[in-house]
Short mmCIF file of C-alpha atoms and ligand atoms in Angstrom, two decimals:
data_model
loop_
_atom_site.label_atom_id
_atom_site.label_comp_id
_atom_site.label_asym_id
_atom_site.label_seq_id
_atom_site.Cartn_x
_atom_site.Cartn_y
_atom_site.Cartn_z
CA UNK A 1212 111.21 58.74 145.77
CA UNK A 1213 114.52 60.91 146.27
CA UNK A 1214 113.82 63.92 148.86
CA UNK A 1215 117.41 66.18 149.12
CA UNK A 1216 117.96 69.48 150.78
CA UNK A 1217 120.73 70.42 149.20
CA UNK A 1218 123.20 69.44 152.74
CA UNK A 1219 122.22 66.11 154.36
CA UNK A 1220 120.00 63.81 153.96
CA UNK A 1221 115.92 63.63 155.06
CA UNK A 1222 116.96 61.62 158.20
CA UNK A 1223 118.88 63.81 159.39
CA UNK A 1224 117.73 67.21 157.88
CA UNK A 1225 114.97 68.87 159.84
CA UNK A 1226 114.01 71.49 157.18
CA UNK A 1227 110.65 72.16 157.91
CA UNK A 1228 110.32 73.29 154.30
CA UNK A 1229 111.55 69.82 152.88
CA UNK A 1230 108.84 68.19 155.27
CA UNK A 1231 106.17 69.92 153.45
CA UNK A 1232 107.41 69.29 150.17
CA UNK A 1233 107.60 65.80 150.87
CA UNK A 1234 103.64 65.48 152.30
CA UNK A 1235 102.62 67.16 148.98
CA UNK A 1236 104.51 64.89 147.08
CA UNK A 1237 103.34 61.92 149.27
CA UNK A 1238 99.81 63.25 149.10
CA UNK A 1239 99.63 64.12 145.05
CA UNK A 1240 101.40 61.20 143.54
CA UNK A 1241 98.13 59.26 144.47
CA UNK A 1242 96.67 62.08 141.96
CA UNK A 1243 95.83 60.58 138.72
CA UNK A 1244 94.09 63.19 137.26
CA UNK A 1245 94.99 64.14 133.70
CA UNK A 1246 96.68 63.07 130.35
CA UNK A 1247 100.10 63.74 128.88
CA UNK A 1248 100.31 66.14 126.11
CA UNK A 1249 99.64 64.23 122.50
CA UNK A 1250 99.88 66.58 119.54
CA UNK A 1251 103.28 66.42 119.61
CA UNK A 1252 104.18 62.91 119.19
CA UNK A 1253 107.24 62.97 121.18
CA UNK A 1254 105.93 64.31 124.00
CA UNK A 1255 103.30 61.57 124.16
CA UNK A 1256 106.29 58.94 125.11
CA UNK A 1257 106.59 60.64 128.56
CA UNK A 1258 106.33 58.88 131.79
CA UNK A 1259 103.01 60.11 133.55
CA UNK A 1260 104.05 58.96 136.90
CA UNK A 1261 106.78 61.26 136.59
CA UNK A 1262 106.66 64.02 139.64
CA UNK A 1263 109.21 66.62 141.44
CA UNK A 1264 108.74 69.68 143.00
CA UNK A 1265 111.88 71.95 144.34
CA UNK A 1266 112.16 75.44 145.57
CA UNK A 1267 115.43 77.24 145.58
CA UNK A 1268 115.67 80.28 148.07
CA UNK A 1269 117.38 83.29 147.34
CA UNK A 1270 120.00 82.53 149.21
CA UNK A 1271 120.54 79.46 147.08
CA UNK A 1272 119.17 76.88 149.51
CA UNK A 1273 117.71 73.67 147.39
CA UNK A 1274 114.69 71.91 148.82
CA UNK A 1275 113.83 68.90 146.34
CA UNK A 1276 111.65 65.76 146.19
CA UNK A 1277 110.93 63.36 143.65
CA UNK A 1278 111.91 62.71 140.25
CA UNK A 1279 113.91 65.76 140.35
CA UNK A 1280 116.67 64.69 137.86
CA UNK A 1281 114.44 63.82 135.63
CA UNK A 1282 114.84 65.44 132.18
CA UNK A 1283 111.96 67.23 130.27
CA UNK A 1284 111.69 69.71 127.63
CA UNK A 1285 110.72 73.48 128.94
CA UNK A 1286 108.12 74.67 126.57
CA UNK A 1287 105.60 77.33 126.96
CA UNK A 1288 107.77 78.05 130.29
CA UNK A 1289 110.52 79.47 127.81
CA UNK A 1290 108.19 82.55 127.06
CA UNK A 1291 108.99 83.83 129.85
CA UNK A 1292 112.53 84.00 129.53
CA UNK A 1293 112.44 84.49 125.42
CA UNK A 1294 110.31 87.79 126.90
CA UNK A 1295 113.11 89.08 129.07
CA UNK A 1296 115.74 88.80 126.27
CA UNK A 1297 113.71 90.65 124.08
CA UNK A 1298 112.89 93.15 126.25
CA UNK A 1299 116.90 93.42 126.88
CA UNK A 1300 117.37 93.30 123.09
CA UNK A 1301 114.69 96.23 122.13
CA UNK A 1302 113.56 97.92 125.67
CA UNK A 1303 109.96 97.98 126.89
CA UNK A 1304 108.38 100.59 124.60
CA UNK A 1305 109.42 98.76 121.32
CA UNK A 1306 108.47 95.62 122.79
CA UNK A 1307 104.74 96.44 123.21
CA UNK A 1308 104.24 97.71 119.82
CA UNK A 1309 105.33 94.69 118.79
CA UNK A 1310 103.54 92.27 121.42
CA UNK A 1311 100.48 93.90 124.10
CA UNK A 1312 100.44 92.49 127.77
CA UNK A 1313 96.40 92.30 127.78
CA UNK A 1314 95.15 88.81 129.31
CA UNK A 1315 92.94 87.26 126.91
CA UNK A 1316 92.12 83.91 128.75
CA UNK A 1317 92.34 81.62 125.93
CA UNK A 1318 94.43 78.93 125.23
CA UNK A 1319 97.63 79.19 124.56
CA UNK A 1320 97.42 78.18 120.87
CA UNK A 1321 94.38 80.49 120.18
CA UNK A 1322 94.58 81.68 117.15
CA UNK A 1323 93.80 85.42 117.21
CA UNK A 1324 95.27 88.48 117.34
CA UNK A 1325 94.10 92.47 118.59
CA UNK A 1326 91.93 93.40 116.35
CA UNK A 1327 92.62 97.06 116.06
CA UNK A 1328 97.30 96.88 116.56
CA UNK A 1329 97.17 93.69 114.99
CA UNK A 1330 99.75 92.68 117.60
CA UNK A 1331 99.21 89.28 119.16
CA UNK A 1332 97.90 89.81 122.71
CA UNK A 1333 100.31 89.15 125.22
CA UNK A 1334 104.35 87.43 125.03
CA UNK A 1335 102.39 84.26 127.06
CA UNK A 1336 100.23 82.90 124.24
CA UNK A 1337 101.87 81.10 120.86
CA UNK A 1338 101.30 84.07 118.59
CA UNK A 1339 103.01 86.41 120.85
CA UNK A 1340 105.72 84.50 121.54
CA UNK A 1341 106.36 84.44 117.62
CA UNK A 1342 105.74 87.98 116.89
CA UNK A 1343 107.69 90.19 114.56
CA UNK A 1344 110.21 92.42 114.33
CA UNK A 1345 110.39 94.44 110.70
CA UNK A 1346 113.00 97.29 111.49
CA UNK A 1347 115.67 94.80 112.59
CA UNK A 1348 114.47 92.07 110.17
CA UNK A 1349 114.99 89.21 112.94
CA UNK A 1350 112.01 87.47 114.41
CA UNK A 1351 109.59 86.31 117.44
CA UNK A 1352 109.41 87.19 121.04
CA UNK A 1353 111.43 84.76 120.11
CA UNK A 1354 111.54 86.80 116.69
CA UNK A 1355 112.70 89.67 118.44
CA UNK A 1356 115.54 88.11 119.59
CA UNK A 1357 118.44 89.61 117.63
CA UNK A 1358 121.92 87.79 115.63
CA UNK A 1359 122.91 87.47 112.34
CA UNK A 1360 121.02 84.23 111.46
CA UNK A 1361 119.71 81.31 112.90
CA UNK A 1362 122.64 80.05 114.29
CA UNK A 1363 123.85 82.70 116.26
CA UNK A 1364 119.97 83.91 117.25
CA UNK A 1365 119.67 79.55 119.18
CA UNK A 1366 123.27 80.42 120.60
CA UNK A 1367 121.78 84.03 121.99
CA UNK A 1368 118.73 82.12 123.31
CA UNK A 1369 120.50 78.56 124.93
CA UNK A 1370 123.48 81.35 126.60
CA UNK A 1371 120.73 83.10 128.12
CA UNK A 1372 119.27 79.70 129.36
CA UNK A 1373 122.63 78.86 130.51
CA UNK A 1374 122.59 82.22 132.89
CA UNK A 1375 119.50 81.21 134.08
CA UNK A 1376 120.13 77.78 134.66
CA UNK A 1377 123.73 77.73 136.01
CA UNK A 1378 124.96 75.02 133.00
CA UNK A 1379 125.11 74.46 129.55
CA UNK A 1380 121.36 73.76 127.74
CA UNK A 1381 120.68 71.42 124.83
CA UNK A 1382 117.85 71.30 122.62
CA UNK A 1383 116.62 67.91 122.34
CA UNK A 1384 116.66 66.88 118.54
CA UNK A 1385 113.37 64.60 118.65
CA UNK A 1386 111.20 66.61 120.48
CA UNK A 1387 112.31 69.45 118.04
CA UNK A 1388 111.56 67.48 114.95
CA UNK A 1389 108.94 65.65 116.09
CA UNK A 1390 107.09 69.44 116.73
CA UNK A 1391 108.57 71.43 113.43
CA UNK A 1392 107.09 68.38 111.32
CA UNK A 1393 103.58 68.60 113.42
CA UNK A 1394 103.45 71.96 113.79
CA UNK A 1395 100.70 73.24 111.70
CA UNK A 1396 98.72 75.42 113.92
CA UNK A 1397 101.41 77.16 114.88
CA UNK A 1398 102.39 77.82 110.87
CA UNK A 1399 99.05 78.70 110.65
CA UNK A 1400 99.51 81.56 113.08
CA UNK A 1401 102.67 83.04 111.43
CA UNK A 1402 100.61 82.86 107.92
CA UNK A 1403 98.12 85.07 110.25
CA UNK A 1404 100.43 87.43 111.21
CA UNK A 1405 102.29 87.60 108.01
CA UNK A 1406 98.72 88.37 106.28
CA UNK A 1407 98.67 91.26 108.56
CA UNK A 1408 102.06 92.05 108.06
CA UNK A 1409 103.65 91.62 111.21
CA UNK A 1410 105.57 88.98 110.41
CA UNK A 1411 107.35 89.82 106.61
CA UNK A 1412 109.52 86.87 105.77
CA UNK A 1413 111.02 83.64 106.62
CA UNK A 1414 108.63 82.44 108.47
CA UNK A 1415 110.01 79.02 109.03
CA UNK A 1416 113.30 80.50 110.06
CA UNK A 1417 110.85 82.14 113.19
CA UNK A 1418 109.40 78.63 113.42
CA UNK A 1419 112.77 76.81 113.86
CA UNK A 1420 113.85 78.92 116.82
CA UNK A 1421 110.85 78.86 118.46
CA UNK A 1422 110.34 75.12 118.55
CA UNK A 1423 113.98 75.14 119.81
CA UNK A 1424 113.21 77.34 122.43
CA UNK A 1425 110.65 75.10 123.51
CA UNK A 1426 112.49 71.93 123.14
CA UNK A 1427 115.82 72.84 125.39
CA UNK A 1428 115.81 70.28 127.77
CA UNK A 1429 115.63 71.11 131.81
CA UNK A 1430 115.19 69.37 135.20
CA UNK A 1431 112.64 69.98 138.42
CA UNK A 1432 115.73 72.25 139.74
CA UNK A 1433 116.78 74.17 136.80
CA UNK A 1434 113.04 75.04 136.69
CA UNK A 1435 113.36 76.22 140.28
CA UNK A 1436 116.46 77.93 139.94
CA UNK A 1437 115.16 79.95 137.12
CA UNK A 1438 112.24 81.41 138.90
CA UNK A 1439 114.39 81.87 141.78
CA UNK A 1440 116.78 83.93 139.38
CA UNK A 1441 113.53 85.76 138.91
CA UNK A 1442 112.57 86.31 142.41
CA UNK A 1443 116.23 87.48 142.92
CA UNK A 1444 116.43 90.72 140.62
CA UNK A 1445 117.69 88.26 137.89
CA UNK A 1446 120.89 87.20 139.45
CA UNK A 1447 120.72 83.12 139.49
CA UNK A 1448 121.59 82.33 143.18
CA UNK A 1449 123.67 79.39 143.04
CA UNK A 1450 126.22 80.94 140.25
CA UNK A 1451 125.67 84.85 140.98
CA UNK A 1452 125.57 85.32 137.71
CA UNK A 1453 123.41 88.10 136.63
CA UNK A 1454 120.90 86.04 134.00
CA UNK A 1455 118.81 89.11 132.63
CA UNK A 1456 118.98 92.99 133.84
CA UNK A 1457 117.19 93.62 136.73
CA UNK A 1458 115.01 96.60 135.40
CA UNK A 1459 112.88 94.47 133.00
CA UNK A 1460 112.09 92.00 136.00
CA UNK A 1461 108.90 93.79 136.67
CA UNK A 1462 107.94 93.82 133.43
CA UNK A 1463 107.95 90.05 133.33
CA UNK A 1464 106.32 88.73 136.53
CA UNK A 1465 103.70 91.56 135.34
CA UNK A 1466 102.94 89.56 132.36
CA UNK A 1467 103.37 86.05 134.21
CA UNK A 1468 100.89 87.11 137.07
CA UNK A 1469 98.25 88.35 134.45
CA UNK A 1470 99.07 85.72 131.81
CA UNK A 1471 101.32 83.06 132.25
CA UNK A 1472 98.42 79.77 133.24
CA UNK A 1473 96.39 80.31 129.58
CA UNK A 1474 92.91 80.66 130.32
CA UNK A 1475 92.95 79.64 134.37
CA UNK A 1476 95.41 82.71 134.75
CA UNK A 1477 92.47 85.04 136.60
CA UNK A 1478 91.70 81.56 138.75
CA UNK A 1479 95.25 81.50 139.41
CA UNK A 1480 95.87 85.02 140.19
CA UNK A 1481 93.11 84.94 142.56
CA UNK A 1482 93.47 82.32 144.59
CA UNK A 1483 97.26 81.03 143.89
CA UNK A 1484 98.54 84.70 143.91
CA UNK A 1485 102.04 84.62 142.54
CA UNK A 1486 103.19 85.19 139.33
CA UNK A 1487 103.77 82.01 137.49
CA UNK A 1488 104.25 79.80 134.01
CA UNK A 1489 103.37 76.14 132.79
CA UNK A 1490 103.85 74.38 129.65
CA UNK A 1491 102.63 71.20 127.98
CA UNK A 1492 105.21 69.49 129.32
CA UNK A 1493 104.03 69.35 133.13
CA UNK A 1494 106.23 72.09 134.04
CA UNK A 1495 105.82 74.86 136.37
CA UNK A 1496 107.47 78.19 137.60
CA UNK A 1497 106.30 80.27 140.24
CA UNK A 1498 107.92 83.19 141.55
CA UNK A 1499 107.56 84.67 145.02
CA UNK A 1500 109.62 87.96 144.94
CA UNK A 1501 112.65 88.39 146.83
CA UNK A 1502 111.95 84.77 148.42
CA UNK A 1503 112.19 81.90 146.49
CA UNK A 1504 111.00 80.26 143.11
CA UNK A 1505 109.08 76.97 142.79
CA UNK A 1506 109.32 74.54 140.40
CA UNK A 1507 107.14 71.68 139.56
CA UNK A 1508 106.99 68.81 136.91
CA UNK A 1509 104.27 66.12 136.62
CA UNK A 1510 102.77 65.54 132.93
CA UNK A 1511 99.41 65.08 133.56
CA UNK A 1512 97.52 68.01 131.94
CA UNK A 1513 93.92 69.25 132.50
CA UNK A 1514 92.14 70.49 130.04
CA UNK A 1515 93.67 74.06 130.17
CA UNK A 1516 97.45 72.13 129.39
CA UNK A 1517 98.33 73.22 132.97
CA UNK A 1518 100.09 70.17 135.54
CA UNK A 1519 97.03 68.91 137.55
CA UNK A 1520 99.42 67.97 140.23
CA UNK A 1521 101.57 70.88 139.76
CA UNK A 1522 98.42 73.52 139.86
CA UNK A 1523 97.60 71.55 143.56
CA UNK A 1524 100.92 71.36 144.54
CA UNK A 1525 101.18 75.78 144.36
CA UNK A 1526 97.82 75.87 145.53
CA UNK A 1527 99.26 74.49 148.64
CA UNK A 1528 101.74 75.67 149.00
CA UNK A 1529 100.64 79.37 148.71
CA UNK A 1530 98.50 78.50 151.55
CA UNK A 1531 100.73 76.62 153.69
CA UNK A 1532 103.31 79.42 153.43
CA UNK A 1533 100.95 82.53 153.15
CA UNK A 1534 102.91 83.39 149.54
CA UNK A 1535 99.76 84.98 147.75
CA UNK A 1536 100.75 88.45 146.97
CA UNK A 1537 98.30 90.41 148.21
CA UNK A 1538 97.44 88.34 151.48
CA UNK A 1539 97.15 91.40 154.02
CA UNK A 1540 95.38 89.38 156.76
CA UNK A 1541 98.04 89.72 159.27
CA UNK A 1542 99.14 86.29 158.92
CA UNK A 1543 103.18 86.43 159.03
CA UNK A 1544 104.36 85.15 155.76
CA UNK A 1545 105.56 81.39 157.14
CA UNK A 1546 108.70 81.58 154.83
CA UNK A 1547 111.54 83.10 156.09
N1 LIG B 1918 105.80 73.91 121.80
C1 LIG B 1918 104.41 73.98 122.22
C2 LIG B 1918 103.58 74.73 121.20
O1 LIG B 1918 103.91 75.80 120.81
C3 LIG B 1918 104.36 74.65 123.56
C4 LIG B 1918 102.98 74.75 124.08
C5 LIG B 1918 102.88 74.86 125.55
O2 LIG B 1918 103.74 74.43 126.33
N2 LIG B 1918 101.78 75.35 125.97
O3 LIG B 1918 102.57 74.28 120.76
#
């Protein structure tokens, strides 16, 4: 195991924080709870031992343990961010007639969509990350992202991950293929939502860039980094960049906090408390608001697709560090 803050080394580093991230991942790599993801094939190749966590503070401090170099492709966790560029693309009010922000608590790759709008329910779930967008004939969340074709929509998309991030982003080609020639249920949902006319052409095209999306390949820290970029009113802290405009930042810890853990996101909101993402890949992000973001990465899924080890890992440390939003017990946040 590798344990880093981001001067010094453990021995002499007497970051409290690090301790505590290094007794988690002490505690939880005995954790073999779980399965890798399957359906896509790739993904099945993955090392389940595999396990980092890393916060980065706001003022760009890195706390790290683990396997934290480790590379992995993002998945569902790129909803999040395919959500802010579209909001920065179209603005809030077009955005929701395209896409709602009502929790359903199903799965991710539920298949259904609001009954009455015929919009899928919320940016979080498969359908509504592939939504629509007629006027400008370009598609997803990920279709609302807007460029004259594929080529320069993925280049859009991988330089916003690159704001985010702090470095250039690949897509990894096998994971990609390996999902676009497996992905029927998700083809199955555009045929929905082009049957109800949300979705009115190349739907393959939508496809393409959304298991691209999914497939750009990140580490423990870039997932950190990100949701610290989040917590820090979208400027990344390590580059100062300004990753996504700091009005719409609301809009999507709103969605992450109601939405973002499929159908354990009222669980999570209750007793975890901070707005947050996972995808089938083991990954994490959780964002605690003007403080820091978390990330974690261990592929063993429950039966939800959320980290098992990842889900404990926030668990505790939302407790250890008094991060749940709304804890008013006069407890002093621990974090500083
Ligand atoms: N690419 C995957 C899919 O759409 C992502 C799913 C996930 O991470 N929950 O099926």
């Amino acid at each position: 195991m590798t344990s880093q803050a981001n001067q010094g080394d453990l021995e002499i580093d007497p970051s409290p924080l690090l301790a505590v991230l290094n007794e988690l991942h002490s505690q939880y790599k005995l954790l073999r709870e779980g399965a890798v993801a399957k359906y896509i094939p790739e993904l099945a190749k993955v090392n389940p031992e595999l396990f980092s966590i890393c916060i980065v503070t706001v003022d760009g401090q890195i706390y790290k343990v683990g396997d934290y170099e480790q590379l992995f492709t993002i998945q569902s966790i790129s909803k999040v961010f395919a959500y802010g560029l579209a909001l920065e693309d179209h603005g809030l009010d077009y955005v929701l007639t395209r896409v709602g922000v009502e929790p359903t608590g199903d799965a991710f790759k539920a298949i259904i969509l609001d009954e009455q709008s015929k919009r899928p329910y919320n940016p979080m779930v498969n359908a509504g990350a592939m939504s629509d967008d007629k006027p400008l004939r370009v598609y997803a969340t990920t279709s609302l992202i807007k460029g004259f074709g594929p080529t320069e929509r993925l280049n859009r998309m991988l330089d916003m991950f690159r704001r985010y991030i702090g470095r250039d982003v690949f897509v990894d080609i096998s994971v990609f293929t390996s999902e676009r020639s497996t992905g029927h249920r998700n083809r199955a949902m555009a045929h929905l939502m082009l049957n109800f006319g949300m979705i009115d052409r190349n739907i393959e095209e939508a496809l393409d860039l959304y298991f691209q999306q999914c497939a750009v390949m990140v580490d423990c820290q870039d997932l950190a980094v990100m949701a610290a970029t989040l917590a820090n009113r979208g400027i990344n802290p390590i580059t100062k960049e300004q990753a996504v405009n700091k009005h719409y930042i609301k809009d999507i810890l709103s969605v992450m906090y109601t939405c973002g853990m499929y159908n354990f996101a009222g669980e999570w909101a209750y007793k975890i408390g901070i707005p947050a993402k996972s995808g089938i890949c083991g990954g994490i992000i959780a964002v605690v608001p003007n403080k820091m973001g978390i990330g974690v990465f261990s592929p063993l899924l429950d039966v939800r697709g959320n980290s098992v080890r990842g889900v404990k890992v926030c668990e505790e440390l939302s407790q250890r560090l008094c991060l749940h939003l709304f804890d008013c017990s006069g407890q002093e946040a621990k974090f500083d």
